[in-house]
CSV table of C-alpha atoms in Angstrom, one decimal:
chain,number,residue,atom,x,y,z
A,22,UNK,CA,8.1,-2.9,18.4
A,23,UNK,CA,10.6,-6.2,18.4
A,24,UNK,CA,13.2,-6.1,15.7
A,25,UNK,CA,16.0,-8.5,15.6
A,26,UNK,CA,18.7,-8.9,13.3
A,27,UNK,CA,19.0,-13.0,13.9
A,28,UNK,CA,14.7,-13.3,12.9
A,29,UNK,CA,14.7,-15.5,10.0
A,30,UNK,CA,13.9,-14.1,6.5
A,31,UNK,CA,9.9,-14.1,5.9
A,32,UNK,CA,9.3,-17.0,4.0
A,33,UNK,CA,5.9,-17.8,1.9
A,34,UNK,CA,4.2,-20.7,0.4
A,35,UNK,CA,5.0,-20.0,-3.2
A,36,UNK,CA,8.3,-18.5,-2.8
A,37,UNK,CA,11.3,-16.3,-1.2
A,38,UNK,CA,12.3,-13.0,-1.3
A,39,UNK,CA,15.6,-14.1,-2.2
A,40,UNK,CA,13.9,-16.3,-5.0
A,41,UNK,CA,12.5,-13.2,-6.4
A,42,UNK,CA,15.6,-11.2,-6.1
A,43,UNK,CA,17.2,-13.8,-7.7
A,44,UNK,CA,15.3,-13.6,-10.7
A,45,UNK,CA,15.2,-9.9,-10.8
A,46,UNK,CA,18.9,-9.8,-11.0
A,47,UNK,CA,19.4,-12.0,-13.5
A,48,UNK,CA,16.8,-10.1,-16.0
A,49,UNK,CA,18.7,-7.0,-14.9
A,50,UNK,CA,22.0,-8.3,-15.7
A,51,UNK,CA,20.7,-8.7,-19.1
A,52,UNK,CA,19.8,-5.0,-19.7
A,53,UNK,CA,21.8,-3.4,-22.4
A,54,UNK,CA,22.5,-0.7,-20.1
A,55,UNK,CA,24.9,-1.2,-17.9
A,56,UNK,CA,24.3,-1.3,-14.4
A,57,UNK,CA,27.6,-0.8,-13.0
A,58,UNK,CA,26.9,2.9,-13.3
A,59,UNK,CA,23.6,2.6,-11.2
A,60,UNK,CA,24.1,4.5,-8.2
A,61,UNK,CA,24.4,3.3,-4.8
A,62,UNK,CA,21.3,4.3,-3.7
A,63,UNK,CA,19.2,2.4,-6.3
A,64,UNK,CA,21.3,-1.2,-4.8
A,65,UNK,CA,20.9,-0.1,-1.4
A,66,UNK,CA,16.8,0.2,-2.2
A,67,UNK,CA,17.1,-3.3,-4.3
A,68,UNK,CA,18.5,-4.9,-1.4
A,69,UNK,CA,16.9,-3.7,1.3
A,70,UNK,CA,15.6,-5.9,4.1
A,71,UNK,CA,12.7,-6.5,5.3
A,72,UNK,CA,11.0,-3.6,7.7
A,73,UNK,CA,10.5,-6.3,10.4
A,74,UNK,CA,14.1,-7.5,9.9
A,75,UNK,CA,16.0,-4.6,10.4
A,76,UNK,CA,17.6,-3.1,13.9
A,77,UNK,CA,16.6,0.4,14.7
A,78,UNK,CA,20.2,1.5,13.7
A,79,UNK,CA,19.4,-0.1,10.0
A,80,UNK,CA,16.4,1.4,9.8
A,81,UNK,CA,18.0,5.1,11.1
A,82,UNK,CA,20.2,4.8,7.8
A,83,UNK,CA,17.2,4.1,5.6
A,84,UNK,CA,15.4,7.1,6.7
A,85,UNK,CA,18.4,9.4,6.1
A,86,UNK,CA,19.2,7.8,2.8
A,87,UNK,CA,15.4,8.1,1.9
A,88,UNK,CA,15.2,12.1,3.2
A,89,UNK,CA,18.7,12.7,1.8
A,90,UNK,CA,17.2,11.3,-2.0
A,91,UNK,CA,14.1,13.3,-1.6
A,92,UNK,CA,15.5,16.4,-0.9
A,93,UNK,CA,18.1,15.9,-4.2
A,94,UNK,CA,14.8,14.9,-6.4
A,95,UNK,CA,12.2,17.8,-5.3
A,96,UNK,CA,14.1,20.3,-3.3
A,97,UNK,CA,12.3,20.0,-0.2
A,98,UNK,CA,13.0,18.5,3.1
A,99,UNK,CA,10.8,15.5,4.0
A,100,UNK,CA,10.5,14.3,7.9
A,101,UNK,CA,9.7,11.0,7.2
A,102,UNK,CA,8.4,8.4,10.5
A,103,UNK,CA,8.2,5.0,11.3
A,104,UNK,CA,5.6,5.1,14.2
A,105,UNK,CA,5.6,1.9,15.7
A,106,UNK,CA,2.0,-0.1,16.8
A,107,UNK,CA,0.2,1.5,19.5
A,108,UNK,CA,0.6,-1.0,22.8
A,109,UNK,CA,-3.2,-1.7,24.0
A,110,UNK,CA,-4.7,0.1,21.4
A,111,UNK,CA,-6.9,-2.0,18.7
A,112,UNK,CA,-8.3,0.2,15.5
A,113,UNK,CA,-11.2,-0.9,13.8
A,114,UNK,CA,-12.9,0.5,10.5
A,115,UNK,CA,-16.4,1.7,10.5
A,116,UNK,CA,-18.8,3.4,7.3
A,117,UNK,CA,-22.0,4.7,7.7
A,118,UNK,CA,-23.1,4.7,4.0
A,119,UNK,CA,-26.1,6.8,5.1
A,120,UNK,CA,-24.1,9.6,5.5
A,121,UNK,CA,-21.9,9.7,2.2
A,122,UNK,CA,-22.9,12.1,-0.2
A,123,UNK,CA,-20.3,11.1,-3.1
A,124,UNK,CA,-18.1,13.9,-2.8
A,125,UNK,CA,-15.1,11.6,-2.6
A,126,UNK,CA,-13.0,13.7,-0.5
A,127,UNK,CA,-12.3,10.7,1.3
A,128,UNK,CA,-10.3,9.8,-1.8
A,129,UNK,CA,-8.2,12.8,-2.2
A,130,UNK,CA,-7.5,12.8,1.6
A,131,UNK,CA,-5.9,9.3,1.2
A,132,UNK,CA,-4.2,10.6,-1.9
A,133,UNK,CA,-2.4,13.4,0.1
A,134,UNK,CA,-1.9,11.4,3.5
A,135,UNK,CA,0.2,8.4,1.2
A,136,UNK,CA,1.7,11.0,-0.7
A,137,UNK,CA,0.1,9.7,-4.1
A,138,UNK,CA,-0.4,13.2,-5.7
A,139,UNK,CA,2.3,12.9,-8.5
A,140,UNK,CA,1.3,11.2,-12.2
A,141,UNK,CA,0.0,8.7,-12.2
A,142,UNK,CA,-2.3,9.5,-9.3
A,143,UNK,CA,-3.0,6.7,-7.4
A,144,UNK,CA,-6.4,6.0,-5.4
A,145,UNK,CA,-6.6,3.7,-2.9
A,146,UNK,CA,-10.4,4.6,-2.3
A,147,UNK,CA,-13.0,4.2,-5.2
A,148,UNK,CA,-16.2,6.0,-4.3
A,149,UNK,CA,-19.2,3.8,-6.2
A,150,UNK,CA,-22.3,5.4,-7.8
A,151,UNK,CA,-25.8,3.6,-8.0
A,152,UNK,CA,-29.2,4.3,-8.4
A,153,UNK,CA,-31.4,4.0,-5.9
A,154,UNK,CA,-34.0,0.9,-6.2
A,155,UNK,CA,-31.3,-1.4,-8.0
A,156,UNK,CA,-30.4,-4.5,-7.3
A,157,UNK,CA,-26.9,-3.3,-6.6
A,158,UNK,CA,-25.9,-6.2,-4.2
A,159,UNK,CA,-25.3,-8.6,-7.2
A,160,UNK,CA,-23.0,-7.5,-8.7
A,161,UNK,CA,-20.4,-3.8,-8.1
A,162,UNK,CA,-19.1,-4.3,-11.0
A,163,UNK,CA,-22.3,-2.5,-12.8
A,164,UNK,CA,-21.9,0.7,-10.0
A,165,UNK,CA,-20.5,3.8,-11.6
A,166,UNK,CA,-16.8,4.3,-10.7
A,167,UNK,CA,-16.2,7.6,-12.6
A,168,UNK,CA,-18.9,10.2,-12.1
A,169,UNK,CA,-18.8,14.2,-12.7
A,170,UNK,CA,-21.9,16.1,-11.1
A,171,UNK,CA,-21.6,19.6,-10.5
A,172,UNK,CA,-23.2,18.9,-7.4
A,173,UNK,CA,-23.6,16.1,-4.6
A,174,UNK,CA,-25.5,14.2,-3.5
A,175,UNK,CA,-27.8,13.3,-6.5
A,176,UNK,CA,-31.4,13.0,-6.5
A,177,UNK,CA,-32.0,9.4,-6.8
A,178,UNK,CA,-28.0,8.2,-5.9
A,179,UNK,CA,-26.5,6.6,-3.1
A,180,UNK,CA,-23.0,6.2,-2.7
A,181,UNK,CA,-20.6,3.5,-1.5
A,182,UNK,CA,-17.1,3.9,-0.7
A,183,UNK,CA,-14.9,1.0,-1.2
A,184,UNK,CA,-11.5,0.6,0.6
A,185,UNK,CA,-9.2,-1.3,2.8
A,186,UNK,CA,-11.5,-2.7,5.3
A,187,UNK,CA,-8.7,-3.5,7.6
A,188,UNK,CA,-9.6,-7.0,8.0
A,189,UNK,CA,-9.4,-9.0,11.1
A,190,UNK,CA,-8.0,-11.8,9.4
A,191,UNK,CA,-6.8,-10.0,5.9
A,192,UNK,CA,-6.7,-12.4,2.9
A,193,UNK,CA,-4.1,-10.4,1.0
A,194,UNK,CA,-1.4,-11.0,3.9
A,195,UNK,CA,-2.2,-14.8,3.2
A,196,UNK,CA,-1.9,-14.1,-0.4
A,197,UNK,CA,1.4,-12.0,-0.7
A,198,UNK,CA,4.1,-13.8,-1.7
A,199,UNK,CA,6.9,-11.8,-0.1
A,200,UNK,CA,5.0,-10.9,3.1
A,201,UNK,CA,5.3,-7.2,1.9
A,202,UNK,CA,1.9,-6.8,3.8
A,203,UNK,CA,1.3,-8.1,7.2
A,204,UNK,CA,-1.0,-6.7,10.2
A,205,UNK,CA,0.4,-4.7,13.2
A,206,UNK,CA,-0.7,-6.1,17.1
A,207,UNK,CA,-3.1,-2.7,17.0
A,208,UNK,CA,-5.0,-3.6,14.4
A,209,UNK,CA,-3.6,-1.5,10.7
A,210,UNK,CA,-2.7,-3.9,7.6
A,211,UNK,CA,0.4,-2.3,6.5
A,212,UNK,CA,2.7,-2.5,3.2
A,213,UNK,CA,6.2,-2.7,3.1
A,214,UNK,CA,7.0,-1.1,-0.7
A,215,UNK,CA,10.4,-2.3,-0.9
A,216,UNK,CA,9.1,-5.7,-1.0
A,217,UNK,CA,6.5,-5.6,-2.8
A,218,UNK,CA,6.6,-7.5,-6.4
A,219,UNK,CA,3.6,-6.4,-8.2
A,220,UNK,CA,1.9,-9.5,-8.7
A,221,UNK,CA,-1.6,-8.2,-7.3
A,222,UNK,CA,-2.4,-11.2,-5.4
A,223,UNK,CA,-3.3,-9.1,-3.0
A,224,UNK,CA,-5.8,-7.5,-5.0
A,225,UNK,CA,-7.3,-10.8,-6.4
A,226,UNK,CA,-7.8,-11.9,-2.9
A,227,UNK,CA,-9.4,-8.9,-1.8
A,228,UNK,CA,-13.2,-9.8,-1.1
A,229,UNK,CA,-13.8,-5.9,-1.3
A,230,UNK,CA,-11.8,-5.4,-4.8
């Protein structure tokens, strides 16, 4: 992965990260809580460069800071990795609906892998349940997102996991106003969470919901 200090700040057709930070800063400055007492790690994270702009030393410093913060907060050692895109490799995504039994193991495996098990637990995968024979393709919103049978698969139902499809030309990347999400050369769509402003434009742009 090529990382240069002189690489220009990621820009957007909507507005820049600098604009977002400027507005956020003024908003924070107006809060009743005096921010001068905030610890240094807050400001380090707030003004952190985009991952693709950082050089190796800057990335190393961020990793060390995060591992120290997590140890202080949770009392456990964390090993944070920044695995680069694999050269000569192109990942793809495939799904065989005939083999899905609705067990949701993929959901909880994803929760664990992405360290989202703490409250509020975040699920990046949703498994939908449909009755066989219904015209489900017309409106996925009619599917059941929450079901709790004693056993799966259930007679008369089939299931469809909905998750990131790792699109060849991902619309979420185009929609993100701060370029917090991008596609790596090996095909994986990734996110720099420090640059996400929570606008949900990526969710609105995603054709898979």
